[in-house]
CSV table of C-alpha atoms in Angstrom, one decimal:
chain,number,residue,atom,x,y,z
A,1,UNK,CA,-17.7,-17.1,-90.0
A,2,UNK,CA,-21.1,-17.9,-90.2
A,3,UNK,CA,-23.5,-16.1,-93.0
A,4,UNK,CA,-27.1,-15.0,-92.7
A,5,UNK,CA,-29.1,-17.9,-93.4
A,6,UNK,CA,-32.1,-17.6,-95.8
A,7,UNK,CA,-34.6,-17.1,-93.6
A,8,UNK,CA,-34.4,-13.4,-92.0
A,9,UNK,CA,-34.4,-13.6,-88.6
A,10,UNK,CA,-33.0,-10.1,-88.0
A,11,UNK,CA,-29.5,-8.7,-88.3
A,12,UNK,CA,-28.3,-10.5,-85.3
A,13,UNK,CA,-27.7,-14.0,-87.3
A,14,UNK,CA,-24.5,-13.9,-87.5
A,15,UNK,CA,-24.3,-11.7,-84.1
A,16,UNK,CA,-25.4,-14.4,-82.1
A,17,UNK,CA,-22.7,-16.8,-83.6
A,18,UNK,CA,-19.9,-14.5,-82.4
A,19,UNK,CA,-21.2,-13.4,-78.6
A,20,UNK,CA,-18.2,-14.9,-77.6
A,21,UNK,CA,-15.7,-12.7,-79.8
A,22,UNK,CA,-15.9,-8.8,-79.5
A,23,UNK,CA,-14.2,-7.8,-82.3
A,24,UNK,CA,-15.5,-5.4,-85.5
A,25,UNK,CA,-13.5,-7.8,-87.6
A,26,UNK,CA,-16.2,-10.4,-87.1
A,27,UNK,CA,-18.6,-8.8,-88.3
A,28,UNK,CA,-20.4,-8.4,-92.0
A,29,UNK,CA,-20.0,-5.0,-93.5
A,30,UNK,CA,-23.7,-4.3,-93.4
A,31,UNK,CA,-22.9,-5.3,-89.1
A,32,UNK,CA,-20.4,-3.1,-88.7
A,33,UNK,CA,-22.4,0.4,-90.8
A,34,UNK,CA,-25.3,-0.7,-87.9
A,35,UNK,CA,-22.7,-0.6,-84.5
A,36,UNK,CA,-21.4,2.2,-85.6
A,37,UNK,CA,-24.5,4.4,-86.7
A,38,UNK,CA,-26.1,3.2,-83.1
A,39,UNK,CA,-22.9,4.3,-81.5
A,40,UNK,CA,-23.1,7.6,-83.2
A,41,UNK,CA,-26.6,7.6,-82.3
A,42,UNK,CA,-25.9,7.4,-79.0
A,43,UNK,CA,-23.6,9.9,-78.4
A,44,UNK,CA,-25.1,12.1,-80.8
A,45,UNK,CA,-26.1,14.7,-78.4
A,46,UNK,CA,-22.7,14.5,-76.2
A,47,UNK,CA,-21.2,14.6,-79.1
A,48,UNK,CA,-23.1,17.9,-80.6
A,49,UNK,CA,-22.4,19.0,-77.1
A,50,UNK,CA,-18.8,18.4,-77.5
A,51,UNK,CA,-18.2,20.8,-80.4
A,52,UNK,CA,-20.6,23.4,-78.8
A,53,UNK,CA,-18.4,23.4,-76.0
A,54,UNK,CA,-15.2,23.6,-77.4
A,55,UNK,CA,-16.4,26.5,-80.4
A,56,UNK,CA,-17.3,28.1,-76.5
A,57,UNK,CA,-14.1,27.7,-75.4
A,58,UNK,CA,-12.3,29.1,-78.4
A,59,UNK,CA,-14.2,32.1,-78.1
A,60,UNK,CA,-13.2,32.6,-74.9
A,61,UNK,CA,-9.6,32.8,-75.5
A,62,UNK,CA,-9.8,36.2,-76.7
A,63,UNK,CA,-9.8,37.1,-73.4
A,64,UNK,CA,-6.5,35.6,-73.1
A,65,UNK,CA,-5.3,37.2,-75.9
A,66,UNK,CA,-6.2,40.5,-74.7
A,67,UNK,CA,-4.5,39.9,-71.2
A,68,UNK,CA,-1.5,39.0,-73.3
A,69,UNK,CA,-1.8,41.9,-75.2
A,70,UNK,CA,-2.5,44.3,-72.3
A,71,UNK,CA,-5.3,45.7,-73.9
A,72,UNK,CA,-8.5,44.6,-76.6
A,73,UNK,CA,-6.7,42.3,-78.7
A,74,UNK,CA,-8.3,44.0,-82.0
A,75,UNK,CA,-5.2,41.7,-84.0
A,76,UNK,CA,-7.4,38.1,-82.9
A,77,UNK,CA,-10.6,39.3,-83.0
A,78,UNK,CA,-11.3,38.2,-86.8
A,79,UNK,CA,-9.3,34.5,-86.0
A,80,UNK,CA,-11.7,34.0,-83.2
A,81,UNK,CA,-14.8,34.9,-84.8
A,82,UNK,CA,-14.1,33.2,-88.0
A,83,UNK,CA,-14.8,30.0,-86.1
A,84,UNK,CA,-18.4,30.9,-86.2
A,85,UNK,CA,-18.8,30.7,-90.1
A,86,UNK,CA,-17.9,26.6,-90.2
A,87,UNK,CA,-19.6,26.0,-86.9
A,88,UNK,CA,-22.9,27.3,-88.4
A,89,UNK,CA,-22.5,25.1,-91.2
A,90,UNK,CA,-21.4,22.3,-88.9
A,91,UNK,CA,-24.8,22.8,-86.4
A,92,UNK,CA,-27.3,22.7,-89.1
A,93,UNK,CA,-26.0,19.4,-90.4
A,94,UNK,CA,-26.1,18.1,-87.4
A,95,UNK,CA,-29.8,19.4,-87.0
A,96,UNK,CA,-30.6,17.9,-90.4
A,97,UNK,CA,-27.8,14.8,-90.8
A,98,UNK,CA,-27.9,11.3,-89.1
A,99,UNK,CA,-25.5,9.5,-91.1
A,100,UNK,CA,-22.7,8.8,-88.0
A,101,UNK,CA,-19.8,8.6,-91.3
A,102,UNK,CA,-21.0,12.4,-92.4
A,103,UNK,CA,-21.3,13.8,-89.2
A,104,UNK,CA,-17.9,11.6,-87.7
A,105,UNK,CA,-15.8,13.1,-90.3
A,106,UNK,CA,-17.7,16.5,-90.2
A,107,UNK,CA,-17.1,16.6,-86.0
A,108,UNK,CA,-13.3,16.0,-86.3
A,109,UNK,CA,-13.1,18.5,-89.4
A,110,UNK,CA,-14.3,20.7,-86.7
A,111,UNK,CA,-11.9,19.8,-83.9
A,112,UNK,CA,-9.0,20.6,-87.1
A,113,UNK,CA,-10.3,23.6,-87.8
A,114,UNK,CA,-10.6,24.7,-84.3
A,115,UNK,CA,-6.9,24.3,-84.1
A,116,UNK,CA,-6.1,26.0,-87.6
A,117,UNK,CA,-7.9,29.1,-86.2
A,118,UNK,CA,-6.2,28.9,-83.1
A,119,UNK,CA,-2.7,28.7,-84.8
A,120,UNK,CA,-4.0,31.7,-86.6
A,121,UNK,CA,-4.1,33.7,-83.7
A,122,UNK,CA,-1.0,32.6,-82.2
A,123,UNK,CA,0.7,33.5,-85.2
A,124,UNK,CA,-0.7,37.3,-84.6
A,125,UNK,CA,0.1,36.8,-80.7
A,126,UNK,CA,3.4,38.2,-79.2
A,127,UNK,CA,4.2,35.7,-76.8
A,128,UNK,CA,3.5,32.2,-78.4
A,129,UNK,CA,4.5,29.9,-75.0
A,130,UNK,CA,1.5,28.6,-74.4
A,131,UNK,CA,1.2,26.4,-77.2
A,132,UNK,CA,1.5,23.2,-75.8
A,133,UNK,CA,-0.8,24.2,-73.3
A,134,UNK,CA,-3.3,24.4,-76.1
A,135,UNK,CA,-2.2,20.8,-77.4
A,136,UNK,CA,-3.1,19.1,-74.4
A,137,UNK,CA,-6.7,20.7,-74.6
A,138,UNK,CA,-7.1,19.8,-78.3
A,139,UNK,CA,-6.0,16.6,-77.0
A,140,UNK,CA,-8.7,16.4,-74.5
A,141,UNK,CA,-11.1,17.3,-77.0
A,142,UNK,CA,-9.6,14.2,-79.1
A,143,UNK,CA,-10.3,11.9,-76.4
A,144,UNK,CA,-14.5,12.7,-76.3
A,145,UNK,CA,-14.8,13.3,-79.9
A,146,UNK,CA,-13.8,9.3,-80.1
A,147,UNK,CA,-16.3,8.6,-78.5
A,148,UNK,CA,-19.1,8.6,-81.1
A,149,UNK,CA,-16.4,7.7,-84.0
A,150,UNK,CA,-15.4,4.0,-85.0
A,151,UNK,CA,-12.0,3.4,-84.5
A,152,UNK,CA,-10.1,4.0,-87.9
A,153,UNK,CA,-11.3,7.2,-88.2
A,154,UNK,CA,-10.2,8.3,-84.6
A,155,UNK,CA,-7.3,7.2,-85.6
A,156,UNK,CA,-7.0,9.1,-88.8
A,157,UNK,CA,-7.9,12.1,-87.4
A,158,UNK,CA,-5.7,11.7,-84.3
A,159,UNK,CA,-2.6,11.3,-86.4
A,160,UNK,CA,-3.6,13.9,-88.7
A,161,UNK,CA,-2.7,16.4,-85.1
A,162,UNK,CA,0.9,15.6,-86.3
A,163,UNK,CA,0.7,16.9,-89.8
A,164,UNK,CA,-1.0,20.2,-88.3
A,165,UNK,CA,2.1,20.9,-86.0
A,166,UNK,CA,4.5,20.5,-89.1
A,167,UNK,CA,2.3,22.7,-90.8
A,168,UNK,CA,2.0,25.4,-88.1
A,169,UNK,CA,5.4,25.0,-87.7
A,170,UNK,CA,6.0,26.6,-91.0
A,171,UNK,CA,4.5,30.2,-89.8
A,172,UNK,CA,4.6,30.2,-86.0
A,173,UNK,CA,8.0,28.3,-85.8
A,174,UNK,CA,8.4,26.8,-82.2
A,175,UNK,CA,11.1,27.3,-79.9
A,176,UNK,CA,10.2,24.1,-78.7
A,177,UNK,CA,9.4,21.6,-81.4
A,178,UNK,CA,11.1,18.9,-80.6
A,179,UNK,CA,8.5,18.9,-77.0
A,180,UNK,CA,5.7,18.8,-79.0
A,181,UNK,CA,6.3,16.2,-80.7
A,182,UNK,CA,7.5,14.1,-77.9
A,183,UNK,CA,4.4,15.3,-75.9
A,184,UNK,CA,2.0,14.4,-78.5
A,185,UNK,CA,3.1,11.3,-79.7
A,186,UNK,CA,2.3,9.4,-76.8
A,187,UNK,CA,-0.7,10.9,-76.1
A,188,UNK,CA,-1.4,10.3,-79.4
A,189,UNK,CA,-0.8,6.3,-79.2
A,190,UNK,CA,-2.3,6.6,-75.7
A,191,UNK,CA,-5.8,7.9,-76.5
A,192,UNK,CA,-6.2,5.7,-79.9
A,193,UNK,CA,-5.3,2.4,-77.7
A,194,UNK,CA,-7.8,4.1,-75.5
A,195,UNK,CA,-10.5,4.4,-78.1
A,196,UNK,CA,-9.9,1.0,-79.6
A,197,UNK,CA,-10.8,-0.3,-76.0
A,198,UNK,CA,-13.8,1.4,-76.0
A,199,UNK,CA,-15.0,0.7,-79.0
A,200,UNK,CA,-14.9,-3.2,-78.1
A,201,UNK,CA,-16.5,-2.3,-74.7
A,202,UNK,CA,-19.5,-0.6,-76.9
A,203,UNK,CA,-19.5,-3.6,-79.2
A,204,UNK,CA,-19.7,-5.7,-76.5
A,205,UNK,CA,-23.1,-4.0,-74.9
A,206,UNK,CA,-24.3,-3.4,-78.4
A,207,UNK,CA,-24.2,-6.8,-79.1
A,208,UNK,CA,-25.8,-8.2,-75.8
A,209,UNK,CA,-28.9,-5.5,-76.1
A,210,UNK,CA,-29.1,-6.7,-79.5
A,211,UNK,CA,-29.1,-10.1,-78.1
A,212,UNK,CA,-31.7,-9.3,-75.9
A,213,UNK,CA,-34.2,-7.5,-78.2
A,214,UNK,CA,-34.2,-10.4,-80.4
A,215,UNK,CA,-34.7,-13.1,-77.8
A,216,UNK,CA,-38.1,-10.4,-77.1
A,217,UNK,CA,-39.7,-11.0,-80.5
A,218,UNK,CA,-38.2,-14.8,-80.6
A,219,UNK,CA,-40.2,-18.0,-79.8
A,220,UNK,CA,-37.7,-20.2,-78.0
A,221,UNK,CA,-39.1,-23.5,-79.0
A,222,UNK,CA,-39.1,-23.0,-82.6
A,223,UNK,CA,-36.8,-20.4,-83.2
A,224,UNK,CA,-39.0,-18.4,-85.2
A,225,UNK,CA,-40.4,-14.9,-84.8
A,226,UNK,CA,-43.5,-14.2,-81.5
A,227,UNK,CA,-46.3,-11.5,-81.8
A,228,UNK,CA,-44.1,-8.8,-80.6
A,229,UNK,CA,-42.3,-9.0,-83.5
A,230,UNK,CA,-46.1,-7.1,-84.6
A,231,UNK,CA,-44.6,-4.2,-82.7
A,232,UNK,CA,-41.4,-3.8,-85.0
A,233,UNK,CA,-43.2,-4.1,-88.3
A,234,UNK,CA,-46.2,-1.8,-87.4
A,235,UNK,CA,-47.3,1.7,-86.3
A,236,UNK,CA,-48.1,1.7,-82.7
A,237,UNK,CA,-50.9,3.7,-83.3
A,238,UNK,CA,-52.2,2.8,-86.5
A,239,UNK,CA,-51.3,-0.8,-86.0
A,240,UNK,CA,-50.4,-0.5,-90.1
A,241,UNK,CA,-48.1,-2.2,-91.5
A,242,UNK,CA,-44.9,0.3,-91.9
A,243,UNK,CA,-43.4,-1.4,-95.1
A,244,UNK,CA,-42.9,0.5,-98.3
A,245,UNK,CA,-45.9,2.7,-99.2
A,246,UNK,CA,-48.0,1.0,-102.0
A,247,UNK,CA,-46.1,-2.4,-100.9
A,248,UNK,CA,-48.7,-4.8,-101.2
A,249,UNK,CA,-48.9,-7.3,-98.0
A,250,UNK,CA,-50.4,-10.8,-98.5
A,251,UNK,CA,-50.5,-12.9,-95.2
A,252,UNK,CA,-50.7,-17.0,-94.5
A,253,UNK,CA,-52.5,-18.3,-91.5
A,254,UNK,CA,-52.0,-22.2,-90.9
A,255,UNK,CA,-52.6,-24.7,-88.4
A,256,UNK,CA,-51.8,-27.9,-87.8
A,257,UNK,CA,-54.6,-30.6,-88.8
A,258,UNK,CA,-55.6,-32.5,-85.8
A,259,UNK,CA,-52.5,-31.4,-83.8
A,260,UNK,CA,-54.5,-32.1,-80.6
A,261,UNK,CA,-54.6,-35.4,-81.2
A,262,UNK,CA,-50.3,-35.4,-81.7
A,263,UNK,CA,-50.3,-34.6,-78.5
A,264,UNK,CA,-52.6,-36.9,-76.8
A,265,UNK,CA,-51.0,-40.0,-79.0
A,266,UNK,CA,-47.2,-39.0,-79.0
A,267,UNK,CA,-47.0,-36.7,-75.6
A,268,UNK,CA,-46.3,-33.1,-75.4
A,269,UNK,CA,-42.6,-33.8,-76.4
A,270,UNK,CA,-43.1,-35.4,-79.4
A,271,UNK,CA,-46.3,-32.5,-80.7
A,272,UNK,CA,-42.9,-29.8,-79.8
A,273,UNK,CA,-40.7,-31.6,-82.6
A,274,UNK,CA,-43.9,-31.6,-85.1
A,275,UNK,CA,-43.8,-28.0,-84.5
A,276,UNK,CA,-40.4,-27.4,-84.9
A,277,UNK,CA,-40.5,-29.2,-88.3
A,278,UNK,CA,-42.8,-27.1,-89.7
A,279,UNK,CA,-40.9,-23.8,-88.5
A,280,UNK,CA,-38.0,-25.4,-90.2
A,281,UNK,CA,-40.0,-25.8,-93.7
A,282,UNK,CA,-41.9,-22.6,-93.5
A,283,UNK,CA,-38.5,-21.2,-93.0
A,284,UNK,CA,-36.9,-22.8,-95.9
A,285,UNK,CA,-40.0,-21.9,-98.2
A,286,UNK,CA,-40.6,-18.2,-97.5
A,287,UNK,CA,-38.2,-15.4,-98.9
A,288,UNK,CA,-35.7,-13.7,-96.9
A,289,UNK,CA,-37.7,-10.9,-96.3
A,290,UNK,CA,-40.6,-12.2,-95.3
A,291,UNK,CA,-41.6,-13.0,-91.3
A,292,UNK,CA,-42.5,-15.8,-90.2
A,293,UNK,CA,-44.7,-15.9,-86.9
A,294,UNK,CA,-45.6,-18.3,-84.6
A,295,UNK,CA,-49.1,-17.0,-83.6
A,296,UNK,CA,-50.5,-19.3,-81.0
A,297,UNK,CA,-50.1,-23.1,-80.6
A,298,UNK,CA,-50.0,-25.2,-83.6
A,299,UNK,CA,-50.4,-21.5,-85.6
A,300,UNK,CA,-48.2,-19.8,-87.5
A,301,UNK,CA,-48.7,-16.6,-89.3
A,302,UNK,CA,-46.4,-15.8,-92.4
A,303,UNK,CA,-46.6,-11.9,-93.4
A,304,UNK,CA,-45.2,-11.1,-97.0
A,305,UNK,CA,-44.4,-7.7,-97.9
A,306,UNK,CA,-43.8,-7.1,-101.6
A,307,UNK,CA,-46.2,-10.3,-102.4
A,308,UNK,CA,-49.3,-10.5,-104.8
A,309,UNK,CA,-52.1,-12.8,-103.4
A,310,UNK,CA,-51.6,-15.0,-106.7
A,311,UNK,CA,-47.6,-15.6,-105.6
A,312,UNK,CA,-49.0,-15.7,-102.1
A,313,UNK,CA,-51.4,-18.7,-102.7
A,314,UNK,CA,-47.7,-20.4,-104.6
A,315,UNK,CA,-46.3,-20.4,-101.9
A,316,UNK,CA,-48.7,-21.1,-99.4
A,317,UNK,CA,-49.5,-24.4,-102.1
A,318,UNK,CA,-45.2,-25.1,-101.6
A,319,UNK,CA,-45.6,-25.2,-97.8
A,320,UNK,CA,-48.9,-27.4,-97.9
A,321,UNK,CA,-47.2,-29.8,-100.2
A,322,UNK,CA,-44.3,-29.8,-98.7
A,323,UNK,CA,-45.5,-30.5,-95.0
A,324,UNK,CA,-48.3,-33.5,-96.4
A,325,UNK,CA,-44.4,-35.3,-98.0
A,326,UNK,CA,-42.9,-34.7,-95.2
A,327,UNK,CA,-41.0,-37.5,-92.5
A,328,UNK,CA,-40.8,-36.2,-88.4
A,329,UNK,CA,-40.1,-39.4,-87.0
A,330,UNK,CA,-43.4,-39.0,-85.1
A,331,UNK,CA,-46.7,-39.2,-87.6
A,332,UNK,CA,-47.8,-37.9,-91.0
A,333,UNK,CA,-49.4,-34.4,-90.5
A,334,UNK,CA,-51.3,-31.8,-92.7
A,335,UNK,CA,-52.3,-28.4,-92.3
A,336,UNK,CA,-54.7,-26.0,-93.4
A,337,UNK,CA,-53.6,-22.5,-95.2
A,338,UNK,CA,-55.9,-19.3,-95.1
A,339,UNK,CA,-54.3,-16.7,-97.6
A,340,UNK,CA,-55.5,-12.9,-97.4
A,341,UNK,CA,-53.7,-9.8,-98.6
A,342,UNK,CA,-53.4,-6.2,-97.3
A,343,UNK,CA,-55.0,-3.0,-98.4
A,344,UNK,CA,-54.3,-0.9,-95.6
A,345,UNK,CA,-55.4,0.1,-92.2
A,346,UNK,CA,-55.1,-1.8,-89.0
A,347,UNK,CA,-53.1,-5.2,-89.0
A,348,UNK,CA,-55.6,-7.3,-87.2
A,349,UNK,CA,-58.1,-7.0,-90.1
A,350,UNK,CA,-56.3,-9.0,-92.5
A,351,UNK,CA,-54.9,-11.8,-90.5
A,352,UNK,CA,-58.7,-11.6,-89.2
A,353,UNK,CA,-59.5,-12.3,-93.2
A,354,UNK,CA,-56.9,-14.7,-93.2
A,355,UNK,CA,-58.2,-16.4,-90.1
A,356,UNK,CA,-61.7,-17.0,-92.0
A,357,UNK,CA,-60.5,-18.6,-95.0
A,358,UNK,CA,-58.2,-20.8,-92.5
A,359,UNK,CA,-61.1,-21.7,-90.9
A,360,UNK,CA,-62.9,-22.2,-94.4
A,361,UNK,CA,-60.3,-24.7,-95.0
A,362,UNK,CA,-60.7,-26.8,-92.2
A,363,UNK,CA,-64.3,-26.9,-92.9
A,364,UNK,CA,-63.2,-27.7,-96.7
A,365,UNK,CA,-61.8,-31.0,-95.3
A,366,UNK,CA,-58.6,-29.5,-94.0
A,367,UNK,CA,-54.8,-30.4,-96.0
A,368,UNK,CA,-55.8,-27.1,-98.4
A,369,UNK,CA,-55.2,-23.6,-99.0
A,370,UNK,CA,-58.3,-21.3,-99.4
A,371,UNK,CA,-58.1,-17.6,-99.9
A,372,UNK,CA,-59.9,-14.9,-98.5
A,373,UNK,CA,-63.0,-13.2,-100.6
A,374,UNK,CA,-64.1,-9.5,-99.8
A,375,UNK,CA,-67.1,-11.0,-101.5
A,376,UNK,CA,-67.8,-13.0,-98.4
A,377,UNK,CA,-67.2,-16.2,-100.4
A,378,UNK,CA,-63.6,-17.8,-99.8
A,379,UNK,CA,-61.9,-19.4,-102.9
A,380,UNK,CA,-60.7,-23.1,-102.1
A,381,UNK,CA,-57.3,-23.9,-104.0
A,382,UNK,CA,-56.7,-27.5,-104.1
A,383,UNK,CA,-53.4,-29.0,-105.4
């Protein structure tokens, strides 16, 4: 399997090597905790609904209980309403908790305990024939709680039905044991092959949407990040950055020295491999959390969260360096670095910064980094 290459270019690196395989097994650990926190994400409210519902439910079989009585079934009353005291607790983690393995384990803890208290008040009913009836609607219950829940733990909890029968078993001692078992093991094997189908069908469209948001920010002729990748790393109102607070953001903007004339020598073609060279050795210079942009053209933007200007203008030296050595098969190129850093506030002012020392640069005699001066005097950096 292929690993995530240097360069960050999203999660989906090794997603998009495996389109053609649906399986969890394929995927990285870090993958697999991001499927299944979006699948819990979205069935979070189905599932919330889910356990609302069936708490409901429960409550209403003291109705039951009181026809089988023949009168107000005083004896169930407490078993029904203990349900309450967990389902609280359960309600305002799921108000306050987002992690899907939390909330997973918490929903089918639920689902258990749902049937505990139910055995409880079949052990005070006098007439206890209806309890496979009640298996096949904890059963039922199984089925949509697997929806939100990777596949393992469906299973676990599935099989863990069994061990509450034996248990039960012990107090309420069924007439009809044996049927229970025989009626719940294949449901059981039934509705776990079920959810392992589904949970390939959700990898499947998670992994195409996924696909399809990255092809969005993606710049298909140099595989490198577009300006809509902006969008993801910034407040939509703001327009700040939305890194770290007190992260300190230096930013590159370079451009290919007489590019124009690459084209008009060497065709259009050959101007598309000299950019695609120099997405290649930006890509191989910069860290893996930094993004690198192609901003328009023979432009590219490199944002570096985490980055002093001094380790900034290093790097942006590397690249310059590196680009002046370099062989395309076409011609020699150069380009011309402007270096700015962050202090907060909208986006657009410091690649504007960086823009003017860029600019600064080419007027410098281009093939140099120059960085960016508040002091409206840019400081040229030579190698």
């Amino acid at each position: 399997m292929k690993t995530v290459v240097k360069y960050k270019k999203a999660y989906l690196t090794e997603s998009e090597c495996i389109m053609d395989k649906y399986s969890i097994k394929n995927l990285s650990k870090e993958q697999k905790e991001l499927v299944f926190q979006s699948k819990y994400d979205y069935y979070r409210v189905f599932n919330t609904g889910l356990i609302i519902v069936s708490v409901f439910s429960y409550l209403c079989f003291f109705f039951t209980d009181c026809g089988i009585f023949g009168r107000f079934a005083y004896e169930t009353l407490f078993s029904r309403l203990f349900i309450l005291l967990p389902f609280s607790i359960f309600m305002i983690m799921a108000i306050k908790i987002t992690n899907y393995k939390v909330m997973v384990i918490s929903s089918y803890l639920m689902i258990h305990i749902i049937i505990w208290c139910t055995d409880w008040a079949t052990y005070l009913l006098p007439d206890r024939q209806h309890a496979i009836t009640g298996m096949v609607i904890m059963n039922l219950i199984f089925v949509c709680a697997g929806f939100c829940a990777p596949f393992k733990y469906s299973v676990i909890a599935h099989c863990l039905l069994i061990v509450d029968i034996a248990i039960a078993n012990q107090f309420l001692h069924y007439e009809n044991l044996q049927m229970m078992y025989m009626f719940n093991l294949p449901c059981i094997f039934a509705i776990c092959v079920m959810h392992y189908l589904m949970q390939r069908v959700y990898l499947e469209q998670y992994l195409t949407k996924a696909k399809l948001q990255h092809l969005v920010v993606l710049d298909q002729l140099t595989e490198v990040y577009n300006r809509n990748k902006l969008k993801d790393i910034s407040n939509p109102v703001t327009k700040e950055f939305t890194f770290s607070d007190n992260t300190t953001v230096s930013v590159l903007l370079m451009d290919i020295d007489h590019f124009k004339q690459v084209n008009d020598k060497y065709g259009h073609d050959a101007g598309d491999k000299v950019l695609s060279q120099l997405a290649q050795i930006l890509k191989g210079v910069v860290r893996s959390t930094d993004y690198v942009i192609r901003w328009g053209g023979e432009e590219f933007l490199v944002i570096m969260p985490g980055c002093s200007i001094e380790h900034a203008v290093r790097v942006a030296e590397k690249i310059r360096s590196k680009v002046e050595e370099s062989e395309n098969g076409i011609c020699k190129i150069t380009i011309s670095i402007g270096v700015s850093v962050c202090d907060g506030g909208d986006y657009h002012s410091v690649i504007r910064e960086a823009d003017i020392a860029m600019y600064q640069a080419k007027n410098s005699g281009r093939n140099c980094v120059v960085t960016y001066n508040p002091g409206g005097n840019c400081d040229e950096r030579h190698v």
